Amino acid sequence: MTTVSDVLVIGSGVFGLASAWNLARAGRSVIVLDRAPVGTEASGWALGRLDPLLKGSGSTGATEQDLPEGQISKPEAQQELARLSFRAHQELSSEIEDVSGVDIQVDHQPTLQLFYSAEERAFAKSYAARWTAQGFQTDLVTTDEIHKIDSRFNPTEFGGAMVRGPYFIDSLRFVTALASCARAAGARMETATVTSLETLVGSGNVNVHTDQGHYEAETVVVAAGPWSPDLLKPIGTDIPVHPSKGEILRLEPPASGPFSAHVHGPCSLVLKKDGLVWVAATAADAGFDRTPTDASRRKLLENARTMMPEAAESAVAMHTVCFRPATPDDLPVLGRAGDRGNVIVATGGGGSGIVQCLYIGRQVEEMVATGRAEPELASISLSRFGD
Ligand SMILES: Cc1cc2nc3c(=O)[nH]c(=O)nc-3n(C[C@H](O)[C@H](O)[C@H](O)COP(=O)(O)OP(=O)(O)OC[C@H]3O[C@@H](n4cnc5c(N)ncnc54)[C@H](O)[C@@H]3O)c2cc1C
């Protein structure tokens, strides 16, 4: 028996669920297939930092290459997407909580960006007014001022910047909430491993083969994270998405009490609402190796020690591994594939997929509604990679 729907979404990570939610509430019949429970992969394990300004410490690809010395912001090419994505969270967060009944643990603590060179300080100085004008109050602080904020922080002679506006959520709660929203809008979620896709002669619909039987849909959205290339290659679409392994430590809080800023430098150090100090993250090309390594644990503790020596003395409560769907330019991939262009590719969120997903979900729905081949932003189009 074949199950038929308007749209079939492969992947119940944040990209798939944000797409499913938007499609279902626009009136389409939607089925979401995943081989695993919601939140099993990166969408359930990410740090949950929503920051449109600063580059992440576990950044990969273009964010780590060829940036001028001292650049602490995301590269210019990523800034428009970051702005639009952040705005989508501001617009939709409350609705997501209301509809799902899930507290996604929005946490507005400021970011204390520590500087490790005169160039970083000069860069922040040149951006502070711009970021403040955009609603992200940015104040340069001296080494002494940082000690006054919290004597346990360990700044260099170059000081830092207090940035207000970027914030945190709990990724697992967020992806769970998105699943509730998608279901409430009428999307059906089923467990199945997709094995292949094929275009049907005649109807032009896409036939989706799974270990649980066949599905047929007018449009298929491939949002299978770093596993997306395996599904797309057999239908003739190569996307340069690869797994970037990221490890995070969650530490017991410092014995001397909590601290109230996200400290950012060689890593993120943040006391989250789960009561644990998250130290994030590493980035490695190691395929789909899910093993937490001692080397990463040591590296993360060393980075934490650099910024706040006491934090690194606490016991490790959790050591997690998940995979970013990474692209060479650190931008997602959105576009049409398949014989008739009715396979929509939505992946490549890299280290910013949680912040990007609500914008991507809206874009997917718009592409289905209008039949448009390209997303609004050329910078994220599938066609940028050529044939
Ligand atoms: C360590 C780390 C920290 C991060 N921190 C942040 C952060 O602070 N802020 C931020 O914005 N982003 C962050 N990210 C990035 C973010 O987690 C990812 O970009 C995002 O979760 C990817 O979502 P996705 O839906 O594309 O993929 P995934 O979450 O990987 O979901 C893909 C889904 O597809 C399913 N699937 C795959 N193949 C098949 C198949 N054949 N059949 C059926 N189902 C299949 C999988 O089971 C999975 O559920 C972080 C990532 C890492 C690794």
Coordinates of C-alpha atoms and ligand atoms in Angstrom, one line a residue:
M1 CA 0.0 0.0 0.0
T2 CA 1.2 3.5 -0.8
T3 CA 0.5 6.4 1.5
V4 CA -0.1 9.7 -0.4
S5 CA 0.3 13.3 0.8
D6 CA 0.8 16.7 -0.8
V7 CA 4.2 17.0 0.8
L8 CA 6.5 14.5 2.5
V9 CA 9.3 15.8 4.7
I10 CA 12.3 13.5 5.3
G11 CA 13.8 14.4 8.7
S12 CA 12.3 15.6 12.0
G13 CA 15.2 17.9 12.9
V14 CA 14.6 21.6 13.1
F15 CA 14.8 22.1 9.3
G16 CA 12.2 19.4 8.6
L17 CA 9.8 20.3 11.4
A18 CA 9.9 24.1 10.7
S19 CA 9.1 23.3 7.1
A20 CA 6.3 20.8 8.0
W21 CA 4.8 23.3 10.4
N22 CA 4.7 26.1 7.8
L23 CA 3.4 23.7 5.1
A24 CA 0.7 22.2 7.3
R25 CA -0.7 25.5 8.5
A26 CA -0.8 26.7 4.9
G27 CA -3.3 23.8 4.4
R28 CA -1.2 21.1 2.8
S29 CA -1.4 17.5 3.8
V30 CA 2.0 16.8 5.3
I31 CA 3.8 13.6 6.4
V32 CA 7.1 13.8 8.3
L33 CA 9.3 10.6 8.2
D34 CA 12.2 10.0 10.5
R35 CA 14.0 6.9 11.4
A36 CA 14.5 8.1 15.0
P37 CA 12.6 10.0 17.7
V38 CA 12.5 13.8 17.5
G39 CA 15.7 15.4 18.7
T40 CA 17.9 12.3 18.3
E41 CA 20.4 14.2 16.1
A42 CA 22.0 17.7 16.3
S43 CA 18.6 19.4 16.6
G44 CA 18.2 17.9 20.1
W45 CA 21.8 18.4 21.3
A46 CA 22.9 21.8 20.0
L47 CA 24.0 24.5 22.4
G48 CA 20.9 26.6 21.5
R49 CA 22.7 29.9 21.0
L50 CA 20.7 32.4 18.9
D51 CA 23.3 35.0 17.9
P52 CA 23.1 36.8 14.6
L53 CA 26.3 38.8 15.2
L54 CA 29.3 36.8 16.5
K55 CA 30.8 33.8 14.8
G56 CA 30.5 30.6 16.8
S57 CA 33.5 29.1 18.5
G58 CA 32.7 25.7 16.8
S59 CA 32.4 27.3 13.4
T60 CA 33.5 25.4 10.4
G61 CA 34.2 26.1 6.7
A62 CA 34.3 29.7 5.5
T63 CA 33.8 31.2 8.9
E64 CA 37.2 29.9 10.0
Q65 CA 39.0 30.7 6.7
D66 CA 40.3 33.9 5.2
L67 CA 38.7 36.2 7.7
P68 CA 40.7 39.4 8.4
E69 CA 42.7 39.2 11.6
G70 CA 40.6 40.1 14.6
Q71 CA 37.2 39.6 12.9
I72 CA 34.9 38.3 15.6
S73 CA 31.7 38.7 13.7
K74 CA 30.2 36.3 11.1
P75 CA 31.5 37.0 7.6
E76 CA 29.6 39.6 5.6
A77 CA 28.1 36.9 3.3
Q78 CA 26.3 35.3 6.3
Q79 CA 25.0 38.4 7.9
E80 CA 21.7 38.9 6.0
L81 CA 20.6 35.3 6.6
A82 CA 21.6 35.6 10.3
R83 CA 19.5 38.8 10.6
L84 CA 16.4 37.3 8.9
S85 CA 16.7 34.1 10.9
F86 CA 17.0 35.8 14.2
R87 CA 14.0 38.0 13.4
A88 CA 12.0 34.8 12.6
H89 CA 12.7 33.6 16.2
Q90 CA 11.6 36.9 17.7
E91 CA 8.4 36.7 15.7
L92 CA 7.5 33.1 16.4
S93 CA 9.0 32.0 19.7
S94 CA 5.9 33.0 21.8
E95 CA 3.6 31.3 19.4
I96 CA 5.7 28.1 19.4
E97 CA 5.5 28.1 23.2
D98 CA 1.8 28.8 23.3
V99 CA 0.8 26.3 20.7
S100 CA 3.0 23.5 22.0
G101 CA 2.8 24.2 25.7
V102 CA 6.5 23.7 25.9
D103 CA 8.8 26.1 27.7
I104 CA 11.7 26.4 25.4
Q105 CA 13.8 28.1 28.1
V106 CA 14.4 31.5 26.5
D107 CA 17.4 32.9 28.4
H108 CA 18.5 36.5 27.7
Q109 CA 21.8 36.5 29.5
P110 CA 24.4 38.8 27.9
T111 CA 27.4 37.6 26.0
L112 CA 30.8 38.7 27.3
Q113 CA 33.1 38.4 24.3
L114 CA 36.7 38.2 25.5
F115 CA 39.4 39.6 23.2
Y116 CA 42.7 37.9 22.6
S117 CA 44.4 40.5 20.4
A118 CA 44.4 44.3 19.8
E119 CA 42.9 43.5 16.4
E120 CA 39.8 41.9 18.0
R121 CA 39.4 44.9 20.2
A122 CA 39.7 47.2 17.2
F123 CA 37.2 45.2 15.3
A124 CA 34.6 45.3 18.1
K125 CA 35.2 49.0 18.5
S126 CA 34.4 49.6 14.8
Y127 CA 31.2 47.5 15.0
A128 CA 29.9 48.5 18.5
A129 CA 27.9 51.5 17.2
R130 CA 26.4 49.5 14.3
W131 CA 25.4 46.6 16.5
T132 CA 23.9 49.0 19.1
A133 CA 21.9 50.8 16.4
Q134 CA 20.6 47.4 15.3
G135 CA 19.3 46.8 18.9
F136 CA 22.2 44.8 20.2
Q137 CA 23.7 47.1 22.9
T138 CA 27.5 46.6 22.6
D139 CA 29.8 48.0 25.3
L140 CA 33.5 47.7 25.2
V141 CA 34.9 46.7 28.6
T142 CA 38.4 46.9 30.1
T143 CA 40.1 44.1 31.9
D144 CA 39.4 45.8 35.3
E145 CA 35.7 46.2 34.4
I146 CA 35.5 42.5 33.5
H147 CA 36.9 41.6 37.0
K148 CA 34.3 43.8 38.5
I149 CA 31.5 42.0 36.6
D150 CA 32.8 38.7 38.0
S151 CA 36.2 38.3 39.5
R152 CA 36.2 34.6 38.4
F153 CA 36.5 35.6 34.7
N154 CA 40.0 35.6 33.3
P155 CA 40.3 38.4 30.7
T156 CA 43.5 39.2 28.8
E157 CA 45.0 42.7 28.7
F158 CA 42.7 43.5 25.7
G159 CA 39.5 43.3 27.7
G160 CA 36.2 42.4 25.9
A161 CA 32.7 43.5 24.9
M162 CA 29.4 43.0 26.6
V163 CA 26.8 42.3 23.9
R164 CA 23.1 42.2 24.8
G165 CA 20.4 40.8 22.5
P166 CA 21.6 37.4 21.3
Y167 CA 20.1 34.8 23.6
F168 CA 19.8 31.0 24.3
I169 CA 17.1 28.4 24.1
D170 CA 17.0 24.7 25.0
S171 CA 17.4 22.9 21.6
L172 CA 15.7 19.7 22.7
R173 CA 12.7 21.5 24.1
F174 CA 12.6 23.7 21.0
V175 CA 12.6 20.8 18.5
T176 CA 10.0 19.0 20.6
A177 CA 7.9 22.2 20.6
L178 CA 8.2 22.4 16.8
A179 CA 7.0 18.8 16.5
S180 CA 4.0 19.7 18.6
C181 CA 3.3 22.8 16.4
A182 CA 3.6 20.7 13.2
R183 CA 1.2 18.1 14.7
A184 CA -1.2 20.7 15.9
A185 CA -1.3 22.1 12.3
G186 CA -2.2 18.7 11.0
A187 CA 1.2 17.2 10.0
R188 CA 1.5 13.4 10.6
M189 CA 4.7 12.1 12.0
E190 CA 5.8 8.5 11.2
T191 CA 8.8 6.4 11.9
A192 CA 10.6 5.0 8.8
T193 CA 14.0 5.0 7.3
V194 CA 14.0 6.4 3.8
T195 CA 16.0 4.3 1.4
S196 CA 15.5 6.0 -2.0
L197 CA 13.4 8.4 -4.0
E198 CA 12.2 8.2 -7.6
T199 CA 10.0 10.3 -9.9
L200 CA 6.9 8.4 -11.1
V201 CA 6.3 8.4 -14.8
G202 CA 2.9 9.9 -15.5
S203 CA 1.9 11.8 -12.4
G204 CA 5.4 13.2 -11.8
N205 CA 4.9 12.6 -8.1
V206 CA 7.8 11.4 -6.1
N207 CA 7.8 7.9 -4.8
V208 CA 9.6 7.5 -1.5
H209 CA 10.8 4.0 -0.6
T210 CA 11.3 3.2 3.1
D211 CA 11.8 0.2 5.3
Q212 CA 8.1 0.5 6.3
G213 CA 6.6 0.7 2.8
H214 CA 6.0 3.3 0.0
Y215 CA 4.9 6.9 0.2
E216 CA 4.0 9.1 -2.7
A217 CA 3.9 12.9 -2.6
E218 CA 3.6 15.9 -5.0
T219 CA 6.6 17.4 -3.3
V220 CA 9.3 15.9 -1.1
V221 CA 11.5 18.0 1.2
V222 CA 14.8 16.4 2.0
A223 CA 15.8 17.8 5.4
A224 CA 17.9 14.8 6.5
G225 CA 20.8 16.8 7.9
P226 CA 24.2 15.5 7.0
W227 CA 22.6 12.3 5.7
S228 CA 20.9 14.3 2.9
P229 CA 23.6 13.8 0.3
D230 CA 23.0 10.0 0.5
L231 CA 19.4 10.5 -0.6
L232 CA 20.1 13.1 -3.2
K233 CA 23.0 11.6 -5.0
P234 CA 21.1 8.7 -6.6
I235 CA 18.6 11.2 -8.1
G236 CA 21.5 13.1 -9.7
T237 CA 22.0 15.9 -7.2
D238 CA 25.4 16.3 -5.4
I239 CA 25.5 18.7 -2.5
P240 CA 28.7 19.5 -0.6
V241 CA 27.2 18.8 2.8
H242 CA 29.3 16.8 5.2
P243 CA 29.1 15.9 8.9
S244 CA 31.1 18.1 11.2
K245 CA 31.4 16.4 14.5
G246 CA 30.8 18.6 17.5
E247 CA 31.4 17.7 21.1
I248 CA 30.0 19.6 24.1
L249 CA 30.7 19.2 27.8
R250 CA 28.1 19.9 30.4
L251 CA 29.7 20.6 33.8
E252 CA 28.3 20.9 37.3
P253 CA 28.0 24.6 38.3
P254 CA 31.0 26.2 40.0
A255 CA 31.2 25.6 43.7
S256 CA 31.4 29.3 44.4
G257 CA 28.0 29.9 42.8
P258 CA 26.4 30.8 39.5
F259 CA 27.7 33.4 36.9
S260 CA 25.4 35.5 34.8
A261 CA 27.0 36.1 31.4
H262 CA 27.7 33.8 28.5
V263 CA 31.5 34.0 28.2
H264 CA 32.8 33.6 24.7
G265 CA 36.3 33.2 23.4
P266 CA 38.0 30.0 22.3
C267 CA 34.6 28.3 23.2
S268 CA 31.2 29.2 24.7
L269 CA 30.9 28.9 28.5
V270 CA 27.4 29.3 29.7
L271 CA 25.3 28.4 32.7
K272 CA 22.1 27.2 31.1
K273 CA 18.6 26.9 32.6
D274 CA 19.2 23.2 33.1
G275 CA 21.6 24.2 35.9
L276 CA 24.7 23.0 34.0
V277 CA 27.6 24.9 32.6
W278 CA 27.8 24.1 28.8
V279 CA 31.3 24.2 27.2
A280 CA 30.8 24.3 23.5
A281 CA 32.1 23.1 21.1
T282 CA 34.6 21.2 19.0
A283 CA 34.5 20.8 15.2
A284 CA 36.1 17.9 13.5
D285 CA 35.8 16.0 10.2
A286 CA 35.5 12.5 11.5
G287 CA 32.7 11.1 9.5
F288 CA 29.8 9.8 11.6
D289 CA 31.9 8.7 14.5
R290 CA 29.7 9.1 17.6
T291 CA 32.5 8.4 20.1
P292 CA 33.2 11.2 22.6
T293 CA 37.0 11.6 22.7
D294 CA 39.4 12.3 25.6
A295 CA 41.2 14.7 23.4
S296 CA 38.0 16.8 22.9
R297 CA 37.2 16.6 26.6
R298 CA 40.7 17.9 27.4
K299 CA 40.5 20.6 24.8
L300 CA 37.1 21.9 26.0
L301 CA 38.3 21.9 29.6
E302 CA 41.4 23.8 28.6
N303 CA 39.4 26.4 26.7
A304 CA 37.0 26.7 29.7
R305 CA 40.0 27.1 32.0
T306 CA 41.4 29.9 29.8
M307 CA 38.2 32.0 30.3
M308 CA 37.1 31.0 33.9
P309 CA 39.6 28.7 35.7
E310 CA 37.1 27.7 38.4
A311 CA 34.5 26.4 35.9
A312 CA 36.9 23.9 34.6
E313 CA 37.4 22.3 38.0
S314 CA 33.8 21.1 38.1
A315 CA 32.8 17.5 37.4
V316 CA 31.7 16.6 33.9
A317 CA 27.9 15.7 34.0
M318 CA 27.6 15.0 30.3
H319 CA 29.8 14.7 27.2
T320 CA 27.8 14.8 24.0
V321 CA 28.5 14.3 20.3
C322 CA 26.3 15.4 17.4
F323 CA 26.9 16.3 13.7
R324 CA 26.5 19.7 12.0
P325 CA 25.3 19.4 8.4
A326 CA 28.3 21.6 7.2
T327 CA 28.9 23.3 3.9
P328 CA 32.1 24.9 2.5
D329 CA 30.7 28.4 2.8
D330 CA 28.9 27.9 6.1
L331 CA 25.5 28.7 4.5
P332 CA 22.6 26.4 4.1
V333 CA 21.4 24.8 0.9
L334 CA 17.9 25.4 -0.3
G335 CA 16.6 24.6 -3.8
R336 CA 14.9 22.2 -6.1
A337 CA 16.2 18.8 -7.3
G338 CA 14.8 15.7 -9.1
D339 CA 13.6 15.2 -12.7
R340 CA 10.7 17.6 -12.2
G341 CA 12.2 19.9 -9.5
N342 CA 9.7 18.6 -6.9
V343 CA 12.3 17.5 -4.5
I344 CA 13.2 20.4 -2.3
V345 CA 16.6 20.3 -0.5
A346 CA 16.7 22.0 2.9
T347 CA 19.8 21.4 4.8
G348 CA 23.3 22.7 5.5
G349 CA 22.6 24.6 8.7
G350 CA 26.1 24.0 9.9
G351 CA 26.6 25.5 13.4
S352 CA 23.7 27.8 13.0
G353 CA 20.8 25.6 12.1
I354 CA 18.8 26.2 15.2
V355 CA 18.8 29.9 14.5
Q356 CA 18.2 29.5 10.8
C357 CA 15.4 26.9 10.8
L358 CA 12.3 29.2 11.2
Y359 CA 13.4 31.3 8.3
I360 CA 14.2 28.2 6.2
G361 CA 10.8 26.7 7.1
R362 CA 9.0 29.8 5.8
Q363 CA 11.1 29.7 2.6
V364 CA 10.3 26.1 1.9
E365 CA 6.5 26.8 2.3
E366 CA 6.8 29.8 -0.1
M367 CA 8.7 27.7 -2.7
V368 CA 6.0 25.1 -2.6
A369 CA 3.2 27.7 -2.7
T370 CA 4.6 29.7 -5.6
G371 CA 6.5 27.0 -7.5
R372 CA 9.5 29.3 -7.3
A373 CA 12.8 27.5 -8.2
E374 CA 15.1 29.7 -6.0
P375 CA 15.0 30.9 -2.4
E376 CA 14.7 34.6 -1.6
L377 CA 18.5 34.8 -0.8
A378 CA 20.8 33.8 -3.6
S379 CA 23.5 33.1 -1.0
I380 CA 21.7 30.0 0.2
S381 CA 20.5 28.6 -3.2
L382 CA 21.4 25.1 -4.3
S383 CA 22.2 26.5 -7.7
R384 CA 25.3 28.3 -6.3
F385 CA 27.1 25.0 -6.4
G386 CA 26.5 24.6 -10.2
D387 CA 25.6 21.3 -11.9
Ligands
LIG1 C1 27.9 20.7 18.9 C2 26.9 21.5 18.1 C3 26.4 22.7 18.6 C4 25.5 23.5 17.9 N1 25.1 24.7 18.5 C5 24.2 25.4 17.8 C6 23.7 26.7 18.3 O1 24.1 27.0 19.4 N2 22.9 27.4 17.6 C7 22.5 27.0 16.3 O2 21.8 27.8 15.7 N3 22.9 25.9 15.8 C8 23.7 25.0 16.5 N4 24.2 23.9 16.0 C9 23.7 23.5 14.6 C10 22.4 22.8 14.6 O3 22.3 21.8 15.6 C11 22.2 22.1 13.3 O4 22.5 22.9 12.2 C12 20.7 21.7 13.1 O5 20.2 21.0 14.2 C13 20.5 20.8 11.9 O6 19.2 20.5 11.8 P1 18.6 19.6 10.6 O7 17.2 19.5 10.8 O8 19.1 20.1 9.3 O9 19.3 18.2 10.8 P2 19.3 17.0 12.1 O10 19.0 17.6 13.3 O11 20.5 16.3 11.8 O12 18.0 16.2 11.6 C14 18.0 15.3 10.5 C15 17.0 14.2 10.7 O13 17.0 13.4 9.6 C16 16.8 12.1 10.0 N5 17.3 11.2 8.9 C17 18.5 11.2 8.3 N6 18.5 10.3 7.3 C18 17.3 9.7 7.3 C19 16.6 8.7 6.5 N7 17.3 8.1 5.5 N8 15.4 8.3 6.8 C20 14.7 8.9 7.7 N9 15.2 9.9 8.5 C21 16.5 10.3 8.3 C22 17.7 12.0 11.2 O14 17.3 10.9 12.0 C23 17.5 13.3 11.9 O15 16.4 13.3 12.9 C24 25.0 23.1 16.7 C25 25.5 21.9 16.1 C26 26.4 21.1 16.9 C27 26.9 19.8 16.3

